[in-house]
CSV table of C-alpha atoms and ligand atoms in Angstrom, one decimal:
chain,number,residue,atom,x,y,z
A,1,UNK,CA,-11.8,3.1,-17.4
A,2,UNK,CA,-7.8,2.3,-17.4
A,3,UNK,CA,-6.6,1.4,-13.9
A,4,UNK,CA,-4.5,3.7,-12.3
A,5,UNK,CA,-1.8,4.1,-10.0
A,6,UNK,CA,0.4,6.6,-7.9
A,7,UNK,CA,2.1,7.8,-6.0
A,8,UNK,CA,1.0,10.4,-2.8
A,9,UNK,CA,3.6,12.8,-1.2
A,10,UNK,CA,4.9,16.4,-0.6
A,11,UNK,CA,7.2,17.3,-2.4
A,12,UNK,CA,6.8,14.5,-4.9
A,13,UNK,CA,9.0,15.6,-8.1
A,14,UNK,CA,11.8,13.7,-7.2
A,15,UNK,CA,10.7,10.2,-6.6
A,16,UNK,CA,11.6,7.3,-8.2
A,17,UNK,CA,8.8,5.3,-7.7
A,18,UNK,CA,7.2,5.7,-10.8
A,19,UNK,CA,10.3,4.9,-13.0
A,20,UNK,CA,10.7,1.2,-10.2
A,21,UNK,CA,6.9,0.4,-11.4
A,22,UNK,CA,7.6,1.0,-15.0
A,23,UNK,CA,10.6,-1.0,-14.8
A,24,UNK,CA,8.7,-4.2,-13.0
A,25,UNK,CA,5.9,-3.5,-15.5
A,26,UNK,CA,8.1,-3.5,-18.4
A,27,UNK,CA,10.4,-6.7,-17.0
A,28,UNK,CA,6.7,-8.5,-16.4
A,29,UNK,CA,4.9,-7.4,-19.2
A,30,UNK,CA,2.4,-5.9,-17.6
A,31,UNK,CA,1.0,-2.6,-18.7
A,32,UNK,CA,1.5,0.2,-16.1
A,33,UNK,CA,0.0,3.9,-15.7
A,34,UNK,CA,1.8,5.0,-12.1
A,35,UNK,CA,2.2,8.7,-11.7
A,36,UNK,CA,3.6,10.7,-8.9
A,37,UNK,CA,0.7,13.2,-7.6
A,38,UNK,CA,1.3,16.3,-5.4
A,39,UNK,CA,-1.0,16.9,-2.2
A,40,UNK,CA,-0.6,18.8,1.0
A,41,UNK,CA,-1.7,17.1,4.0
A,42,UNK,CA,-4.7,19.6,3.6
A,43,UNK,CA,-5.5,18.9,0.3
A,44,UNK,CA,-4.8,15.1,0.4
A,45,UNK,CA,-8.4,13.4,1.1
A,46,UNK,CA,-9.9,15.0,-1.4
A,47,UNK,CA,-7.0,14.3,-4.5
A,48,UNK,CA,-7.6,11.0,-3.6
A,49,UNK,CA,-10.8,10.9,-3.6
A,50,UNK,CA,-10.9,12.2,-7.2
A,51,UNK,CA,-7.8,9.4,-7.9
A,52,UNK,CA,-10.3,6.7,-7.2
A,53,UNK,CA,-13.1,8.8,-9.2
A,54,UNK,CA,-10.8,8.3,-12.1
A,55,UNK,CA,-9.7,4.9,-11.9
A,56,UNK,CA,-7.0,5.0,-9.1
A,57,UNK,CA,-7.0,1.7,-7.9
A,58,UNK,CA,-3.9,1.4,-6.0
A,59,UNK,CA,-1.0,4.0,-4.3
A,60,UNK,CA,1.7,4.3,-2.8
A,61,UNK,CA,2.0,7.0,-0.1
A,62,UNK,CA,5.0,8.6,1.3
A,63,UNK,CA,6.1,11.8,3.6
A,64,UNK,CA,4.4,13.7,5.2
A,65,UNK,CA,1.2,11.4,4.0
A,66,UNK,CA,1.3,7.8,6.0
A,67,UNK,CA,-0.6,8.3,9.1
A,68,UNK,CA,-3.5,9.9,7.0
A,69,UNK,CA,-3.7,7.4,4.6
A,70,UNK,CA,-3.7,5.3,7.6
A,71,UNK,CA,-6.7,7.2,9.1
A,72,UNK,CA,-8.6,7.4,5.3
A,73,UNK,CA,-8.8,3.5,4.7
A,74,UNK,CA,-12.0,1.4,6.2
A,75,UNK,CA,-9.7,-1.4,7.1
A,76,UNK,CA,-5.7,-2.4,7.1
A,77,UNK,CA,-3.6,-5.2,7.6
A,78,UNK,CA,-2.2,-6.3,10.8
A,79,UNK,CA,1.3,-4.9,9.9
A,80,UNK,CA,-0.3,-1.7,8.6
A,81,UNK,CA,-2.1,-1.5,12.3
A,82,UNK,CA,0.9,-2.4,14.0
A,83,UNK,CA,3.1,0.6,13.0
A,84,UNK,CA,0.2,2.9,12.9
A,85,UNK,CA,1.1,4.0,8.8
A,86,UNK,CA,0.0,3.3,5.6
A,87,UNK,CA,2.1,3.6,2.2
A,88,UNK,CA,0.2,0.9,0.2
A,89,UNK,CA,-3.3,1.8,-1.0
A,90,UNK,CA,-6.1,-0.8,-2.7
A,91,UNK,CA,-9.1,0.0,-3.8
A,92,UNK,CA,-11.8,-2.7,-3.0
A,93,UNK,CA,-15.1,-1.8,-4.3
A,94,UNK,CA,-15.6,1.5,-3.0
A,95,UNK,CA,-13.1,1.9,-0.1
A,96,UNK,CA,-9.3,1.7,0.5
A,97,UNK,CA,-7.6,-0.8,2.4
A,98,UNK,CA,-4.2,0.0,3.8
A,99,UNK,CA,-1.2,-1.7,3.8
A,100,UNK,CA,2.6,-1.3,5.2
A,101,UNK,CA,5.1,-2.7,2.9
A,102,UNK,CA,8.0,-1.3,4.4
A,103,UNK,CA,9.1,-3.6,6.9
A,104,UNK,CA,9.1,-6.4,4.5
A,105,UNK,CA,10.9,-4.6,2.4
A,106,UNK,CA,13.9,-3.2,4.0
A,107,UNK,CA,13.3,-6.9,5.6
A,108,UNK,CA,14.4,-8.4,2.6
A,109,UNK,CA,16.9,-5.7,1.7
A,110,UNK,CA,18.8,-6.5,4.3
A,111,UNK,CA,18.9,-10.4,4.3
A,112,UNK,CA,19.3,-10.8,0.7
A,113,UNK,CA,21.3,-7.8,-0.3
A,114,UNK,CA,22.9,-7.3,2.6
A,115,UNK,CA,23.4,-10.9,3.9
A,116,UNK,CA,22.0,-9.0,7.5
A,117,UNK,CA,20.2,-11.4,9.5
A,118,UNK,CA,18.7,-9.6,12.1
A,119,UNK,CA,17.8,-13.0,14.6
A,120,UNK,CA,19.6,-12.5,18.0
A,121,UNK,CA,21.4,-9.6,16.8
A,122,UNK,CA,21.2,-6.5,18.9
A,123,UNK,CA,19.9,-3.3,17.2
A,124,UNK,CA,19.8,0.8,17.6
A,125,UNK,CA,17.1,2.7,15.6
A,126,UNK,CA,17.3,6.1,15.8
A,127,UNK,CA,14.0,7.5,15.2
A,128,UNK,CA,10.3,6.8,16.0
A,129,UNK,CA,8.3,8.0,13.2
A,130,UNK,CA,6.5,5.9,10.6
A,131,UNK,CA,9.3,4.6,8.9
A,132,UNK,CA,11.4,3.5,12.3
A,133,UNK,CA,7.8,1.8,13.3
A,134,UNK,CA,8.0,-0.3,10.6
A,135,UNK,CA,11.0,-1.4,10.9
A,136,UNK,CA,11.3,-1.8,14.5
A,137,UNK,CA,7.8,-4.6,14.4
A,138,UNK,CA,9.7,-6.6,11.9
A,139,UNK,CA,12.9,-6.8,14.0
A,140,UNK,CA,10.5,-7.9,16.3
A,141,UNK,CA,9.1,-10.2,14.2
A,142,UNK,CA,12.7,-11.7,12.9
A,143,UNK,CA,13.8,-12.2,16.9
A,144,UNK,CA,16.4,-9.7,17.1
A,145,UNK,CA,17.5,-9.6,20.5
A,146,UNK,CA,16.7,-6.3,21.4
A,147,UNK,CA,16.2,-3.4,19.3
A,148,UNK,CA,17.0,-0.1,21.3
A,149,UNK,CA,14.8,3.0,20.3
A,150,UNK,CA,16.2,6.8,20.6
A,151,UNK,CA,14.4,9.5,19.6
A,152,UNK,CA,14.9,13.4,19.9
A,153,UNK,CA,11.3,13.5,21.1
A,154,UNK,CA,11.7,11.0,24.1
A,155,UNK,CA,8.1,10.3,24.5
A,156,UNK,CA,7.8,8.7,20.8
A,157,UNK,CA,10.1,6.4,21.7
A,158,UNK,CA,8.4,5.4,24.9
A,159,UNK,CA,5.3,5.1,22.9
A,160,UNK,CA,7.5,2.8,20.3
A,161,UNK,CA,9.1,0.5,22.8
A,162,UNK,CA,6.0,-0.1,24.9
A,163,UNK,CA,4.3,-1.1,21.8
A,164,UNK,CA,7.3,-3.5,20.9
A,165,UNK,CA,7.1,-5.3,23.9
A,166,UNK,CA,9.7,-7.4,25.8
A,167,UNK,CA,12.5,-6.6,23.1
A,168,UNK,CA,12.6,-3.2,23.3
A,169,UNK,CA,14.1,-1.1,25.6
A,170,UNK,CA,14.5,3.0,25.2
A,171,UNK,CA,17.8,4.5,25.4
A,172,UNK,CA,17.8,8.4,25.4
A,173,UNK,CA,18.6,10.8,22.4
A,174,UNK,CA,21.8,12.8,24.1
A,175,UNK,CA,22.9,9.8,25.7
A,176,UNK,CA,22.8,6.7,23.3
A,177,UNK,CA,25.4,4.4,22.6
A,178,UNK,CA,26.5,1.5,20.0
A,179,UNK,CA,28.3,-0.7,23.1
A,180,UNK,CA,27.5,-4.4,22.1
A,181,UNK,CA,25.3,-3.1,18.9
A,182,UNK,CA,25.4,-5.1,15.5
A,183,UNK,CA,23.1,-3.1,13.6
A,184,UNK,CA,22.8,0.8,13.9
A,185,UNK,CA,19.6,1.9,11.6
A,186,UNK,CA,19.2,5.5,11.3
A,187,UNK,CA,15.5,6.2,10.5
A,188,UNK,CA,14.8,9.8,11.4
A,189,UNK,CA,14.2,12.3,8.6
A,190,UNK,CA,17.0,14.7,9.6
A,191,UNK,CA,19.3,13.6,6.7
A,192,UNK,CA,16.6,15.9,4.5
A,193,UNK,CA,17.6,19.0,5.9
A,194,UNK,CA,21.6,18.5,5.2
A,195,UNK,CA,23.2,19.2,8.8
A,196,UNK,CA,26.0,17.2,9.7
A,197,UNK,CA,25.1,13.7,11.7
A,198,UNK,CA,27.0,14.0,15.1
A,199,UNK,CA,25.9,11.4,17.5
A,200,UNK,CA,27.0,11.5,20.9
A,201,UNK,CA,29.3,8.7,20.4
A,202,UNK,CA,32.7,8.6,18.1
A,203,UNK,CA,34.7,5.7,16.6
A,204,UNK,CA,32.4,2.5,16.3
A,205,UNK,CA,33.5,-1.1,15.6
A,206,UNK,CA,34.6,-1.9,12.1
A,207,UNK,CA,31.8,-4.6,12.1
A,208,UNK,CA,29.1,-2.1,12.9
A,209,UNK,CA,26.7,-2.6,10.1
A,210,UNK,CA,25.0,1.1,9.2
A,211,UNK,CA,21.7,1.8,7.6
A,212,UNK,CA,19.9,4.8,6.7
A,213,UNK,CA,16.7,4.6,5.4
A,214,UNK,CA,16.7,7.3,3.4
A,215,UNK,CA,19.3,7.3,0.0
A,216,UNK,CA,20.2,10.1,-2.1
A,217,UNK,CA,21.4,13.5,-0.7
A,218,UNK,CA,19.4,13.1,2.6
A,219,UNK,CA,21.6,9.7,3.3
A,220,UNK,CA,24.7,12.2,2.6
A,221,UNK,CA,25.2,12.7,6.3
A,222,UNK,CA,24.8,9.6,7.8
A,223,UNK,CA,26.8,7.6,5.3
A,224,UNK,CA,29.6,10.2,5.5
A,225,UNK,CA,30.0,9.8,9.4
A,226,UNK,CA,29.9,5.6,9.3
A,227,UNK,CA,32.5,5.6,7.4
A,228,UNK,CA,34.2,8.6,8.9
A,229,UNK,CA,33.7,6.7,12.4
A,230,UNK,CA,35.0,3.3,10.8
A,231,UNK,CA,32.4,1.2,10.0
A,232,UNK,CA,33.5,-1.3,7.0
A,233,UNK,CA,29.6,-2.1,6.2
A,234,UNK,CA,27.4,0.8,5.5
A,235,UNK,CA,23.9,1.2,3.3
A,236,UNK,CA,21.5,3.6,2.1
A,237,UNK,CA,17.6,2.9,1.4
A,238,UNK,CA,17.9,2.6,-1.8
A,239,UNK,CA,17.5,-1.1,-2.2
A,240,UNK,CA,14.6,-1.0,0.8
A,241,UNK,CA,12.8,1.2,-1.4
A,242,UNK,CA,13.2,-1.1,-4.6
A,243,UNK,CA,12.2,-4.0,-2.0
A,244,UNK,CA,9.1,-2.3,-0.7
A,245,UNK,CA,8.0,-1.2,-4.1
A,246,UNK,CA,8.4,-4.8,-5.2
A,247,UNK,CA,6.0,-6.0,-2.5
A,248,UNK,CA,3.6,-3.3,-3.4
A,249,UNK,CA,3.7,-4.1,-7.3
A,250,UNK,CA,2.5,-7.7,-5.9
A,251,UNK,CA,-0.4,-6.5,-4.0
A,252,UNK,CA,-1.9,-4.8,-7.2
A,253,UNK,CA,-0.5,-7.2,-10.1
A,254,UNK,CA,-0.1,-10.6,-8.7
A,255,UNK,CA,3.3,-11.5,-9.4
A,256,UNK,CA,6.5,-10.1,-7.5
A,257,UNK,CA,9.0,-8.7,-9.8
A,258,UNK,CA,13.2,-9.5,-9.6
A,259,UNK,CA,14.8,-6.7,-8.1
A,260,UNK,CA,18.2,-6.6,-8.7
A,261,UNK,CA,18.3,-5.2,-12.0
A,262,UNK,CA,16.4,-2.2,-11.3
A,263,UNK,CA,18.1,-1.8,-8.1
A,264,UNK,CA,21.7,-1.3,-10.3
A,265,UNK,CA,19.6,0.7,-12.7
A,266,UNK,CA,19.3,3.4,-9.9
A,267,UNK,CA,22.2,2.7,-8.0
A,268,UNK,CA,24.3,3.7,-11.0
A,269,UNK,CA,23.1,7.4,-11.4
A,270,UNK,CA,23.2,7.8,-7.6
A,271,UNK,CA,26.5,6.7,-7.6
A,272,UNK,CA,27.8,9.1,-10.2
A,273,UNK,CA,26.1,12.4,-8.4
A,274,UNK,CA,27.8,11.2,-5.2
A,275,UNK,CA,30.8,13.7,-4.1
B,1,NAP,P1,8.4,10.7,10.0
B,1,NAP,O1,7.2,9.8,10.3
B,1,NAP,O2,8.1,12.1,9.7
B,1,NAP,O3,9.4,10.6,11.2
B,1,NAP,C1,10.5,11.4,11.2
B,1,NAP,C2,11.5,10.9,12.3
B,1,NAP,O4,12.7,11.7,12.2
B,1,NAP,C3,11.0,11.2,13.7
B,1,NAP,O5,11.5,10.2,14.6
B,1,NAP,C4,11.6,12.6,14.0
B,1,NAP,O6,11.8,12.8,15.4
B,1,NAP,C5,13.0,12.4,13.4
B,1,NAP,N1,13.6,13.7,13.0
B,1,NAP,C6,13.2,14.5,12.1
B,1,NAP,N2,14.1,15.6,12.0
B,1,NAP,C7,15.1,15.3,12.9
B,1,NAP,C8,16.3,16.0,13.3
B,1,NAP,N3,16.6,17.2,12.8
B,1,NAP,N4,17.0,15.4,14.3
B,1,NAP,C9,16.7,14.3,14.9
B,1,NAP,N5,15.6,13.6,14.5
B,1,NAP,C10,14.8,14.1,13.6
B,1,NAP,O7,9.2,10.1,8.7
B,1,NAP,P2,9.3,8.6,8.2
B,1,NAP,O8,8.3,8.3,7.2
B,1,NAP,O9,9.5,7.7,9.4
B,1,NAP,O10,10.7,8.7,7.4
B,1,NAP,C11,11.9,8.6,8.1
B,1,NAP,C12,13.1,8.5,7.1
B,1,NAP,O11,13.0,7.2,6.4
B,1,NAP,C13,13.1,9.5,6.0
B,1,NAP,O12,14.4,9.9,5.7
B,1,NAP,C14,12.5,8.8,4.8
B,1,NAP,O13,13.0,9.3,3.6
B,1,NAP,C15,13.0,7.4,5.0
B,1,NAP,N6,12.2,6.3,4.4
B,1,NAP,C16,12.8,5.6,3.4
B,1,NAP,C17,12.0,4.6,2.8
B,1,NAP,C18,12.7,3.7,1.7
B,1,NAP,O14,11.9,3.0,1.1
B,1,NAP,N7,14.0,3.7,1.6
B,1,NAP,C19,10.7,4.3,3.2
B,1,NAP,C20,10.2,5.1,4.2
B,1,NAP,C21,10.9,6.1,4.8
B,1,NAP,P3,10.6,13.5,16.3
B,1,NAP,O15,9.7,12.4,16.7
B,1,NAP,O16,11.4,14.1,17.4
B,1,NAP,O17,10.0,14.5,15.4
């Protein structure tokens, strides 16, 4: 039987994970079948049960899907643990192991790419979901300062910060501000439902670096207000989602492909549908 590979999410039709591991299977000769498959959170143990029934032996998982992949694997990593979400399955022998390759990724998106190095900077995430959890343990891990955690649901953040440790502080939703930030990561989901961003504070520093984890249409909002509000440096998620898929493709195949030339491969398109 052929192995197989996919990824998990809801909706699924749009992502571009598929073409990234065709592109690092075709630039390392290695022979890839990665699929995007459908599943409601509902519906979800039991398509991946029959994934691994027919071969499936890795995926990727993505919204609303992480924290049950988290909950169907009979073991994770430590990073996986950490943030509490999964979006890297392996199949050894007749389980799943979990693994979170998100943090590394937008890790290395944003040292390499973005020439960002997160040591002793101070940092605001905005969110406190799966995503913002994987990123906030591997600020931890680079020694930012302090990473600062808002989050419309206030007790999510608590949760987040408490879990962080000395480096984390909470900073509430209605009342947060960039004072004295370097780094302002937006990593809620509300870019998805197209309302305007419209934080509680106005004109930021020029050297305000801006990420949003998210890319396409959904990082529409947020991209148009940094720049709006003067920030010189801004960034989408694109290139952390090339980065994490990279790191992924290594779990199952061995080698980690080069990344920059499928990054331009889909930054071009996105560029062109942009207003
Ligand atoms: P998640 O676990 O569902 O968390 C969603 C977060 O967004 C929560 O903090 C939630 O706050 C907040 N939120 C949702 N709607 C909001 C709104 N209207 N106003 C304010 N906050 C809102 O999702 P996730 O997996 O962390 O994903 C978060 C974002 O990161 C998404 O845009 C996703 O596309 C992106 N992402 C990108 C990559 C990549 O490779 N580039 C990888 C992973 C995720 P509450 O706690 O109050 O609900």
């Amino acid at each position: 039987m052929n192995a197989r590979y996919a990824v998990f999410g809801q909706p699924i039709a749009h992502s571009l994970s598929p073409r990234i591991h065709a592109l690092f299977g075709a630039q390392l000769g290695i022979a890839i079948d990665y699929r995007a498959l459908e599943a409601s959170r509902d519906d979800f143990p039991r398509a991946l049960a029959a994934f691994a029934a027919d071969g499936g032996r890795g995926a990727n998982i993505t919204l609303p899907l992480k924290e049950d992949a988290a909950a169907l694997c009979a073991d994770s990593s430590p990073r996986a643990r950490a943030c509490g979400s999964v979006n890297t399955l392996v199949r050894v022998g007749a389980a799943w192991f979990g693994d979170s390759t998100d943090g590394i990724g937008w890790l290395r998106d944003l040292r390499e790419r973005h020439g960002f190095d997160p040591r002793n900077r101070r940092i605001l995430l905005l969110g406190a979901g799966g995503a913002a959890r994987a990123v906030a343990f591997a600020l931890v891990a680079a020694e930012a300062a302090q990473v600062i955690v808002a989050n419309r649901t206030p007790e999510r953040a608590q949760a987040l910060a408490s879990a962080l440790g000395a480096r984390a502080c909470v900073s509430a939703w209605n009342d947060v501000s960039v004072e004295g930030v370097d780094l302002l990561v937006n990593a809620t989901a509300a870019g998805h439902g197209g309302t305007a961003f419209d934080p509680p504070f106005g004109r930021v520093s020029s050297s305000l670096f801006c990420y949003d984890l998210s890319y396409g249409k959904a990082a529409a909002p947020f991209l148009a207000w940094a720049r709006a509000a003067g920030a010189a440096h801004v960034s989408d998620g694109l290139g952390m989602l090339v980065e994490q898929a990279a790191e992924s493709f290594a779990i199952w195949h061995g080698p980690r492909p080069q990344t920059e030339t499928v990054y331009r491969a889909l930054r071009a398109p996105l560029e062109s549908a942009s207003p």
